[in-house]
CSV table of C-alpha atoms (C1' of nucleotides) in Angstrom, one decimal:
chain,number,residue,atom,x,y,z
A,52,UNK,CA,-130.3,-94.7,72.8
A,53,UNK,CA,-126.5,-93.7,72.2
A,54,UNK,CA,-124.2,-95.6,74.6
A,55,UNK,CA,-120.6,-94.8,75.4
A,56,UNK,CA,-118.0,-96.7,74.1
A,57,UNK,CA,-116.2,-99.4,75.8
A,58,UNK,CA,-112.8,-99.7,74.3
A,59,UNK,CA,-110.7,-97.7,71.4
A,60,UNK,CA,-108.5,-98.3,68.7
A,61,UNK,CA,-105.8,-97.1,70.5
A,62,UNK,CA,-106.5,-99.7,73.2
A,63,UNK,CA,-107.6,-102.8,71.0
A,64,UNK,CA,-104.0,-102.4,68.8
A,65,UNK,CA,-102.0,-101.9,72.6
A,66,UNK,CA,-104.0,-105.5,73.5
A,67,UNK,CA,-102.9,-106.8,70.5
A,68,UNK,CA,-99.6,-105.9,70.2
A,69,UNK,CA,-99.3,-106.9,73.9
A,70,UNK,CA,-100.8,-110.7,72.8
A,71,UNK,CA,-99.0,-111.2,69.8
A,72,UNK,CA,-95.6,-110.4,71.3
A,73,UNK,CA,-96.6,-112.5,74.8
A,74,UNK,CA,-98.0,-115.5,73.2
A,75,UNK,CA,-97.4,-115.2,69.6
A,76,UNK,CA,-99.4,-114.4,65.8
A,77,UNK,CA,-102.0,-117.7,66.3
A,78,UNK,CA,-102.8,-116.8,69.2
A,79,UNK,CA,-103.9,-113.1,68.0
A,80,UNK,CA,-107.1,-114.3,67.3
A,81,UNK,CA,-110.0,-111.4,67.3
A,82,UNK,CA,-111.7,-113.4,70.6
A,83,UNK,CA,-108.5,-112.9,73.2
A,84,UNK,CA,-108.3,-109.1,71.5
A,85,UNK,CA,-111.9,-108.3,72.5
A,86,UNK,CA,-111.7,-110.2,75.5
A,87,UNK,CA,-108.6,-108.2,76.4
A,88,UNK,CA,-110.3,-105.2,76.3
A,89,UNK,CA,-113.6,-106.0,77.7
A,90,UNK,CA,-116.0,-106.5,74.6
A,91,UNK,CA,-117.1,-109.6,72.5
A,92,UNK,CA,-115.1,-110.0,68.7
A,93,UNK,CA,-118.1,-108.8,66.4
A,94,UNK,CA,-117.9,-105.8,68.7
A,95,UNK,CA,-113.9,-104.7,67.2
A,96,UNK,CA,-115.8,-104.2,63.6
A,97,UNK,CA,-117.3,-100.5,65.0
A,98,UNK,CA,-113.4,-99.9,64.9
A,99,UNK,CA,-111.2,-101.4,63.0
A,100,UNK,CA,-111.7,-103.2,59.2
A,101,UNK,CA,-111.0,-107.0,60.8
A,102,UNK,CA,-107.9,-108.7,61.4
A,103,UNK,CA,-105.7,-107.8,58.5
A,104,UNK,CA,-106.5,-104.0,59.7
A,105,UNK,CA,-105.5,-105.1,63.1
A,106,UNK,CA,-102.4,-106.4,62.0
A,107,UNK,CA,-101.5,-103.5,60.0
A,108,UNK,CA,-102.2,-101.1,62.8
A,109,UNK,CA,-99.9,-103.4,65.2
A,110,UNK,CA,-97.0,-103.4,61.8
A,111,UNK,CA,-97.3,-99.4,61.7
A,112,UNK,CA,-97.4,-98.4,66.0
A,113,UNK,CA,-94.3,-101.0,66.0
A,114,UNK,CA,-92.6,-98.8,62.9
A,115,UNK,CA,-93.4,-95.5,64.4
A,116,UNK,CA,-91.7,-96.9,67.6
A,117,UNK,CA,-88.6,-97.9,65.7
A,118,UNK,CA,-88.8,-94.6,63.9
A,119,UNK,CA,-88.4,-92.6,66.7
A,120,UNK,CA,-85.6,-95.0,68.2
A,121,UNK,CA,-83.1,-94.7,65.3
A,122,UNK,CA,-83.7,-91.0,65.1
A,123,UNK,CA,-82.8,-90.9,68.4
A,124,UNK,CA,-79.3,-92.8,67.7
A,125,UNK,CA,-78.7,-90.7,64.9
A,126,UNK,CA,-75.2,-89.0,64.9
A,127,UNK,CA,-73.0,-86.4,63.9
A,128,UNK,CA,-70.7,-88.3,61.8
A,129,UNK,CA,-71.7,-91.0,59.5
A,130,UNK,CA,-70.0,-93.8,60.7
A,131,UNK,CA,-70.9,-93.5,64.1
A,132,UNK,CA,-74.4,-92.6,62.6
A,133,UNK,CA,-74.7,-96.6,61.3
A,134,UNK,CA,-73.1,-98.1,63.9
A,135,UNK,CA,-75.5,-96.6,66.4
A,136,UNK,CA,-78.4,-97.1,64.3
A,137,UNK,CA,-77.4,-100.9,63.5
A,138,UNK,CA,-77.5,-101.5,67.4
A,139,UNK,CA,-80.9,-99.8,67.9
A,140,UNK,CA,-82.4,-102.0,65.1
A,141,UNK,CA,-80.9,-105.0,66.8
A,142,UNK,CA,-82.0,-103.6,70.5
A,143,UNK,CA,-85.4,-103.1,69.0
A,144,UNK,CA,-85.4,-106.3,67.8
A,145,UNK,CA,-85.1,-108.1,70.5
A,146,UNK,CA,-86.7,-106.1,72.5
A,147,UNK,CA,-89.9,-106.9,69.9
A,148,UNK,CA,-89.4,-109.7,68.1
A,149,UNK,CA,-92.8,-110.4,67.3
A,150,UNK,CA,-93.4,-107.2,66.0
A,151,UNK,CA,-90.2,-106.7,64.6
A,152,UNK,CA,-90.8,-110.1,62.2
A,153,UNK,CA,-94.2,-108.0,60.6
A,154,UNK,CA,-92.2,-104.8,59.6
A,155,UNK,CA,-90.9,-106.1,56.2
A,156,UNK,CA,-93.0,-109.2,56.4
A,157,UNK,CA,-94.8,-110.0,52.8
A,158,UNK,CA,-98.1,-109.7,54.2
A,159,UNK,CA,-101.9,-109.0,52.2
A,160,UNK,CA,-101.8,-105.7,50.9
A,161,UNK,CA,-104.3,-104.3,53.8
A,162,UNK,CA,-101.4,-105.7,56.4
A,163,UNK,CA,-98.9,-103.5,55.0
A,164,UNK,CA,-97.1,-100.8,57.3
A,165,UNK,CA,-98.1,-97.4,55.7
A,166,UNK,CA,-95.7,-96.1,52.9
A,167,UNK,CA,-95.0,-92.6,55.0
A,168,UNK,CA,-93.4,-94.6,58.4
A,169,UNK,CA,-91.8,-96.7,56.0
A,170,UNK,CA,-90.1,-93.7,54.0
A,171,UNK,CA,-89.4,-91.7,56.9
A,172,UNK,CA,-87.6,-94.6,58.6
A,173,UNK,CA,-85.7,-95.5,55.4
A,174,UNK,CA,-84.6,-91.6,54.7
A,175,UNK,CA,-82.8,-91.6,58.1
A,176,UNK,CA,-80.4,-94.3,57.3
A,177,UNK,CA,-80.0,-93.1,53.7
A,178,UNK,CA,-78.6,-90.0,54.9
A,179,UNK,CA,-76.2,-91.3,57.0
A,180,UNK,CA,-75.1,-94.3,54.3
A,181,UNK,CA,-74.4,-91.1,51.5
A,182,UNK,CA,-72.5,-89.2,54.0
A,183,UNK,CA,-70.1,-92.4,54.6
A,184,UNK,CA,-70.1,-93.7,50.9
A,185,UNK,CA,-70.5,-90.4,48.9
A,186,UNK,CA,-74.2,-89.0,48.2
A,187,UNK,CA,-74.2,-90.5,44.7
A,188,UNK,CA,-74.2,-93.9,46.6
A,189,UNK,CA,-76.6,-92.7,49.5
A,190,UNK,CA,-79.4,-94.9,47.8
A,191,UNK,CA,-77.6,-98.2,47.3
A,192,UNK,CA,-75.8,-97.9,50.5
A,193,UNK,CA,-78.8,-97.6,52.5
A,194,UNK,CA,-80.0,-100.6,51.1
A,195,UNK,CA,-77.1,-102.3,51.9
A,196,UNK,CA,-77.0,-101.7,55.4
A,197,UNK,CA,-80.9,-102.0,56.0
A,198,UNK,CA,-80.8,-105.6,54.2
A,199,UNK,CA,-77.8,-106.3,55.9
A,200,UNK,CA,-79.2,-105.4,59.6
A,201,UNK,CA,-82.7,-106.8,58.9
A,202,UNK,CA,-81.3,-110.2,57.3
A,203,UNK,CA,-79.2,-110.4,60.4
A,204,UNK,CA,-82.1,-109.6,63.1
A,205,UNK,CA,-84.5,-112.2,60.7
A,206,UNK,CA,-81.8,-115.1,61.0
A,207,UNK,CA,-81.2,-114.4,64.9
A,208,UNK,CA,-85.0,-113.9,65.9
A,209,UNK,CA,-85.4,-117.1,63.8
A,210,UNK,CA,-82.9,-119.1,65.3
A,211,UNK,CA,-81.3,-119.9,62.2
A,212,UNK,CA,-78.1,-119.6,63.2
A,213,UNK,CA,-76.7,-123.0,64.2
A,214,UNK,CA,-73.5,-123.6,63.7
A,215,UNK,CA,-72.5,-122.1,67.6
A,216,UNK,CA,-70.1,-118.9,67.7
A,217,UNK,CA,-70.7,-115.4,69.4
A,218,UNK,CA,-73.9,-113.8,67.6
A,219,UNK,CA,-72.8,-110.7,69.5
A,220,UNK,CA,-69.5,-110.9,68.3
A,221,UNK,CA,-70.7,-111.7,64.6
A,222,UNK,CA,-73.4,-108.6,64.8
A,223,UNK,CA,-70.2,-106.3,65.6
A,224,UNK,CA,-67.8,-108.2,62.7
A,225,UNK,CA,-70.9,-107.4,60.0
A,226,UNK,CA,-71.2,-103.5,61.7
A,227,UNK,CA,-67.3,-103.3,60.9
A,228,UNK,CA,-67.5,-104.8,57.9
A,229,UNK,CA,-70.2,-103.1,56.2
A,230,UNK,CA,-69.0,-99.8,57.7
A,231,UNK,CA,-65.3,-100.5,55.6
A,232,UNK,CA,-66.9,-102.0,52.5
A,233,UNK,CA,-69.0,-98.3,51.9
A,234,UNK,CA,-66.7,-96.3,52.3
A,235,UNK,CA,-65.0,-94.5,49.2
B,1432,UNK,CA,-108.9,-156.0,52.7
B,1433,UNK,CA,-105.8,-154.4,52.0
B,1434,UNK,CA,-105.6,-151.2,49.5
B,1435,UNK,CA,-103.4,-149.6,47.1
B,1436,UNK,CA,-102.0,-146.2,47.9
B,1437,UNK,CA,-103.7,-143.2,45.7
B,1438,UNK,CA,-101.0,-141.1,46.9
B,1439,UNK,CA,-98.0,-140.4,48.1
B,1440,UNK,CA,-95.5,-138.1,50.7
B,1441,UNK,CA,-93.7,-137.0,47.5
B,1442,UNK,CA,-96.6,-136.1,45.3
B,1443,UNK,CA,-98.4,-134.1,48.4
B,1444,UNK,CA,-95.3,-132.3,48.7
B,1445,UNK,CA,-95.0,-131.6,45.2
B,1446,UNK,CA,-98.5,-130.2,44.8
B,1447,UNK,CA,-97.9,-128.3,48.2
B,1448,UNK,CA,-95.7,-126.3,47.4
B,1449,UNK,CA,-97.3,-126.2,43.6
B,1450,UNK,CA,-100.3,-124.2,45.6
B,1451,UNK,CA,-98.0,-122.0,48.0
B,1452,UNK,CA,-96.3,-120.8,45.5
B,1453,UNK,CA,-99.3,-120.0,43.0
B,1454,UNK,CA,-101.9,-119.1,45.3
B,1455,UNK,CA,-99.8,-117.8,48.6
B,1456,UNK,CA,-99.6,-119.6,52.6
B,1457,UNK,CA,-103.5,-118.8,53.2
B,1458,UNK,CA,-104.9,-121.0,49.9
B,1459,UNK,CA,-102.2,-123.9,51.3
B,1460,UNK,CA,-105.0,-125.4,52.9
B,1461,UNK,CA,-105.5,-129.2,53.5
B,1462,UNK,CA,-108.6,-129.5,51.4
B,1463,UNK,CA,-106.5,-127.7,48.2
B,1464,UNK,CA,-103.4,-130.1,48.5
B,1465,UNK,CA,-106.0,-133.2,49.0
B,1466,UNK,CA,-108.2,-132.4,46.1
B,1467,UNK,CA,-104.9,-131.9,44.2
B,1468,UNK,CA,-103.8,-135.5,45.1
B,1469,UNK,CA,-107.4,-137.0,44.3
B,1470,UNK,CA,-108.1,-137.6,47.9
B,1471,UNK,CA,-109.9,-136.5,50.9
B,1472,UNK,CA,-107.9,-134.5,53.7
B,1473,UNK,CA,-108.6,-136.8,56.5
B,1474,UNK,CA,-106.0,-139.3,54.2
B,1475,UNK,CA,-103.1,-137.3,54.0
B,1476,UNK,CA,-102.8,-138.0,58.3
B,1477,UNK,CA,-101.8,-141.6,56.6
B,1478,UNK,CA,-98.8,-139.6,55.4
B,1479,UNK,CA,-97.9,-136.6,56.8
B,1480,UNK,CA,-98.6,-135.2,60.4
B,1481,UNK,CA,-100.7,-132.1,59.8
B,1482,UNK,CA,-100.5,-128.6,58.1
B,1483,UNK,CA,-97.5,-127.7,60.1
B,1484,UNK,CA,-95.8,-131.3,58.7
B,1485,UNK,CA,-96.3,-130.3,55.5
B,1486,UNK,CA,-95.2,-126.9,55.6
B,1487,UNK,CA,-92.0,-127.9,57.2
B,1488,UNK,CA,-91.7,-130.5,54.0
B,1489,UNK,CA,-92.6,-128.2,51.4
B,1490,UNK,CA,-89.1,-125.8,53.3
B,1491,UNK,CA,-87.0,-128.9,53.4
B,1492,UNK,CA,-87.7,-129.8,49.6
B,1493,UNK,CA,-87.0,-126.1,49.0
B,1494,UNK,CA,-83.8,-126.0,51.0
B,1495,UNK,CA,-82.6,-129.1,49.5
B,1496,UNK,CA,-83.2,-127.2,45.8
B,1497,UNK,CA,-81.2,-124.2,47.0
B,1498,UNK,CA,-78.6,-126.8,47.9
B,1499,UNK,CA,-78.2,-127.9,45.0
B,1500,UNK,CA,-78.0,-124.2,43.4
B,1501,UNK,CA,-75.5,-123.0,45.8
B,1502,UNK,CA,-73.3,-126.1,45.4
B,1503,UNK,CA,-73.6,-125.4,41.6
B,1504,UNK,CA,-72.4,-122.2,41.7
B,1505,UNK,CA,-69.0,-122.9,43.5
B,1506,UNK,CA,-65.8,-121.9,42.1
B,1507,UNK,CA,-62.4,-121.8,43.1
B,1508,UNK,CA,-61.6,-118.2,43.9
B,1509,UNK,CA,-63.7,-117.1,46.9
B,1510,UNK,CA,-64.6,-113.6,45.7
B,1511,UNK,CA,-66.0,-115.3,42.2
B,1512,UNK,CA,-67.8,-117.9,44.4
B,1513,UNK,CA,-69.3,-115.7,47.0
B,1514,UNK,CA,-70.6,-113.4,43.8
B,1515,UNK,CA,-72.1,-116.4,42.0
B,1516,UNK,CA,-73.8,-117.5,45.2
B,1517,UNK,CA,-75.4,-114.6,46.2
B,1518,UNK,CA,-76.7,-113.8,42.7
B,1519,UNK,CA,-77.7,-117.8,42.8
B,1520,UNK,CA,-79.7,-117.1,45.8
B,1521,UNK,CA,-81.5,-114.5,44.2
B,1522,UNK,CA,-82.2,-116.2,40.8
B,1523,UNK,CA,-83.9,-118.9,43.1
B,1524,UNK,CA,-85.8,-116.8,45.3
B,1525,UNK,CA,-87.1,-114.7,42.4
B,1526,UNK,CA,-88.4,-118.4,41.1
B,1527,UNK,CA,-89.4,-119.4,44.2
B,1528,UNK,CA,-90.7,-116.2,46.6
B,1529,UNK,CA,-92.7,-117.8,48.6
B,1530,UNK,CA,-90.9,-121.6,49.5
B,1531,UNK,CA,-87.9,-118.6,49.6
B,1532,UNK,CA,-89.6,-117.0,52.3
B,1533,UNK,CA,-89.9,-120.5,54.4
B,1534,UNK,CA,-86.7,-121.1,55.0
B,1535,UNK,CA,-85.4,-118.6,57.2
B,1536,UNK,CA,-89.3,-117.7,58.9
B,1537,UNK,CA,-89.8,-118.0,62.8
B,1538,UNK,CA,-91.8,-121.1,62.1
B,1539,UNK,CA,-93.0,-123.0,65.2
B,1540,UNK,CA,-90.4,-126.1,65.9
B,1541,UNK,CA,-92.6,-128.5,63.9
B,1542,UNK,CA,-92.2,-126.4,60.8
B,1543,UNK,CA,-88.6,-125.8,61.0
B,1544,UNK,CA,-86.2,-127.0,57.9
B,1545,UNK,CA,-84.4,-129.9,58.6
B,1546,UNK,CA,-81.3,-129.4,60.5
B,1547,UNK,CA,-78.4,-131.5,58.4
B,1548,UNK,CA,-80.1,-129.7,55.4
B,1549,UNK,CA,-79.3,-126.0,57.2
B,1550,UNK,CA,-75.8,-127.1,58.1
B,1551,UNK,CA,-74.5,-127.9,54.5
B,1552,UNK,CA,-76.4,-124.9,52.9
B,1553,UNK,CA,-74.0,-122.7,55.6
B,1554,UNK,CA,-71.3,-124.5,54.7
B,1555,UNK,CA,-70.3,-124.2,51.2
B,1556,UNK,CA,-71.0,-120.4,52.2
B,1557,UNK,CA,-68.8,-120.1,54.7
B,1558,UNK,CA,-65.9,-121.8,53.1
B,1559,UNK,CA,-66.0,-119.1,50.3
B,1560,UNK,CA,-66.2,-116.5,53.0
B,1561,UNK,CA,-63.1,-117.8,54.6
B,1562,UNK,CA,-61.0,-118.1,51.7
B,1563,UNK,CA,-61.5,-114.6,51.2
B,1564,UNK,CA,-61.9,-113.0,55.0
B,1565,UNK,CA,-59.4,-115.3,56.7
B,1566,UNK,CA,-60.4,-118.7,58.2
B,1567,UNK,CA,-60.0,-116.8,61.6
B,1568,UNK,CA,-63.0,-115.2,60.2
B,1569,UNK,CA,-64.8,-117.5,58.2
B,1570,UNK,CA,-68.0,-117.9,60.6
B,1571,UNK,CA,-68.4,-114.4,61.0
B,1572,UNK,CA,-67.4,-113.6,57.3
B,1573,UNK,CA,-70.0,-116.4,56.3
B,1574,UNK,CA,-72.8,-115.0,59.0
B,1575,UNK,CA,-72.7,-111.4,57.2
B,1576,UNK,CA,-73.0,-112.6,53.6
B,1577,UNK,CA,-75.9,-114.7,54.4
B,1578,UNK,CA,-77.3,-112.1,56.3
B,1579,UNK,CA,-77.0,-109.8,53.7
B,1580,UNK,CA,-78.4,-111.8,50.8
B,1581,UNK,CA,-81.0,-112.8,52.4
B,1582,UNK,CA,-81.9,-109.3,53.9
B,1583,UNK,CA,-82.2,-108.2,50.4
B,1584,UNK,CA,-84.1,-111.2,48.8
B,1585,UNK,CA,-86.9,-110.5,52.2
B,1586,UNK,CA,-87.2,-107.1,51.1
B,1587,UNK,CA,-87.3,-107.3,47.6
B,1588,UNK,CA,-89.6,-110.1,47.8
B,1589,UNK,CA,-92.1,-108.2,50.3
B,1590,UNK,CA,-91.8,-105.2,48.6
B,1591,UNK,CA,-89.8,-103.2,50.3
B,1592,UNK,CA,-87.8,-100.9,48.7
B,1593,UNK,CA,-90.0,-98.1,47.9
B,1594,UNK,CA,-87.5,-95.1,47.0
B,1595,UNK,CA,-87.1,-95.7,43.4
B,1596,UNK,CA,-83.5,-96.4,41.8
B,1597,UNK,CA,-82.5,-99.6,40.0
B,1598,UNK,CA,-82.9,-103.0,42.5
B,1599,UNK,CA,-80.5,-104.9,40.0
B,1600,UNK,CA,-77.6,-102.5,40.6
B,1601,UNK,CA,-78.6,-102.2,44.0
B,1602,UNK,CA,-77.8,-105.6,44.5
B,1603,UNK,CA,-74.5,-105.2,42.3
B,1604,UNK,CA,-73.5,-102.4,44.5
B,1605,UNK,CA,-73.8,-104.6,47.7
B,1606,UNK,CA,-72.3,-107.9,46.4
B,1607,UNK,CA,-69.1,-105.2,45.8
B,1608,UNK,CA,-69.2,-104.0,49.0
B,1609,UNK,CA,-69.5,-106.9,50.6
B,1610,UNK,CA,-66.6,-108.6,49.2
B,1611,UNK,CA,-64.5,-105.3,49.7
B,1612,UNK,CA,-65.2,-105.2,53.4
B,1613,UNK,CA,-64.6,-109.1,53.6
B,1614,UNK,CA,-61.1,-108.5,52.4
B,1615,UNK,CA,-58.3,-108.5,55.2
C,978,DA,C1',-103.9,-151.1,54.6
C,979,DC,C1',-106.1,-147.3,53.0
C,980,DC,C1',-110.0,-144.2,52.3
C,981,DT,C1',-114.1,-141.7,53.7
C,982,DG,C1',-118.2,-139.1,55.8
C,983,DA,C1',-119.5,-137.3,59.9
C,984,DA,C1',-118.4,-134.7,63.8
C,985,DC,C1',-115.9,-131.4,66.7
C,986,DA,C1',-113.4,-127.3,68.1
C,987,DC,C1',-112.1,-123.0,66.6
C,988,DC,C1',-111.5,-119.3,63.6
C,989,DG,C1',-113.2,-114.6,61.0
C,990,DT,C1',-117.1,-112.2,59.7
C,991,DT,C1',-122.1,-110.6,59.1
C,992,DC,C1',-126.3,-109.0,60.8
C,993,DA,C1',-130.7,-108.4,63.0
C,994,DA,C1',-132.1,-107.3,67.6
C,995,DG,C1',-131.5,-105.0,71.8
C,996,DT,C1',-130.3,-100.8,74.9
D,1477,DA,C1',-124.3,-95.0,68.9
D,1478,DC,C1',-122.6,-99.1,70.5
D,1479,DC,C1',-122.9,-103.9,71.9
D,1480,DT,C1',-124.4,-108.6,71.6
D,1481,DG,C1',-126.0,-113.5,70.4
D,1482,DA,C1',-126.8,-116.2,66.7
D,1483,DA,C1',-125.6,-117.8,62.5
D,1484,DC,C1',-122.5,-118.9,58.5
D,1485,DA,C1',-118.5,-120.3,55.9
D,1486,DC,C1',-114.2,-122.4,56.4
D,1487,DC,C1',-110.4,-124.2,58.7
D,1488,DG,C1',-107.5,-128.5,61.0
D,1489,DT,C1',-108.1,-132.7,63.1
D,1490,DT,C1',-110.1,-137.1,65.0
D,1491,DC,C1',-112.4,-141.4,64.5
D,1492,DA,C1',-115.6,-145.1,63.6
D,1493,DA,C1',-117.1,-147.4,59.7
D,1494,DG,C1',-116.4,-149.2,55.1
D,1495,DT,C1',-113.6,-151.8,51.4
DNA sequence: ACCTGAACACCGTTCAAGT
DNA sequence: ACCTGAACACCGTTCAAGT
């Protein structure tokens, strides 16, 4: 006798992303996911691949989210372009630490946010990073700002920043900065 | 009747982060580092508090190493010292990806890296960066070289940078940057 | 003083049985 | 077709009992 279903994917990843961001990655167990949504655990195994998968699928709705947030502060002139971009990042951020901390994290291969978000995301800053250092620099320049931006969100999220000052202020000194040391 | 130690905090440490580092944070169980030691796990509670003890032990001992490093790599003119640091940074977190990824991680407060240890890291960094930025500066200057480095090191390590190109002379291109936009 | 086996709570995961 | 209880392996952790 075929019975409707219960729940969805769409619904078990929104549960999950809501737990893990309330209350933290231990407590995303399978058991407060299921729960969450109205079924037992065994139950999540008619739609996703276990909890790596559910990780992953949390990793890649958070990079589609951030995807569509830096297109959005995308700009006409390059500069602006970065500096606009850098703040969304950061907004994001904080906005989502927990799932912010997965989106480079060096999880299990079946954890990892899928390679198409990930090069859309990237190609957005690239463009902007050639048109301020020169397109022959568009690559490296990219990764400057990214590792820059991420580095700075990972120390801030992680409280590793102890020696007092203005972390706002500090955010806007490295925006200036990096801005100056790209171009030609 | 009193016993002799089998073990000891050092050696549990030791063969910690021996197992993190060769196996990856899901084989660093207590029964691994235990076997490793010749004990049982219920006796490493004689020496350390728990899983979370440990891990925070195995960061420190790795904090302390990169210490070390940094200090090592020191030299009088700022712009030569912040380049020898940051390339020191990476030399040690190529050797050492996963203790790397500890130290700067959203661990929970028992896990954290000790916080005298965290202050003299920063601070040999932040010197250099204030030699060359400006002391006005030298926090800020400090806070976007770290950020940087270690922004890179988290994505080279977790793999990634997935558009191609050379990662050495991405790295190259970024310590030049950064020291031109550190310059007044 | 230190070490151990046994026990407990809590995971993820599998699967046969139910509807 | 989907859901469930029961079971299994494997964690971290506690503790009474041994030497």
């Amino acid at each position: 006798v075929p019975t409707p279903p219960k729940t969805s994917v769409a619904a078990i990843v929104a549960a999950g992303r809501r737990i893990l961001e309330a209350e933290g990655p231990e407590a995303l167990t399978l058991q407060a996911v299921a729960s969450a949504v109205g079924v037992r655990a065994p139950s999540l195994y008619k739609r996703i691949n276990g909890r790596g998968d559910l990780v992953r699928r949390i990793a890649n709705d958070a990079a589609a989210e951030l995807g569509s947030v830096l297109a959005a502060a995308n700009r006409d002139d390059p500069a602006e372009a970065l500096r606009a971009m850098a703040h969304a990042v950061r907004r994001f951020a904080l906005a989502n630490p927990r799932a912010y901390a997965l989106l480079f994290a060096p999880l299990p291969e079946d954890a990892r946010v899928d390679e198409q978000l990930n090069a859309d995301l990237a190609a957005t800053i690239v463009r902007a990073a050639g048109g301020l250092a020169g397109s022959e620099h568009a690559l490296d320049a990219g990764r400057m700002v990214v590792a820059w931006v991420h580095g700075f969100m990972t120390m801030e999220l992680a409280g590793a920043f102890r020696l007092g000052g203005d972390i706002d202020r500090a955010f806007e000194f490295g925006v200036d900065r990096i801005v100056r040391g790209l171009e030609p």
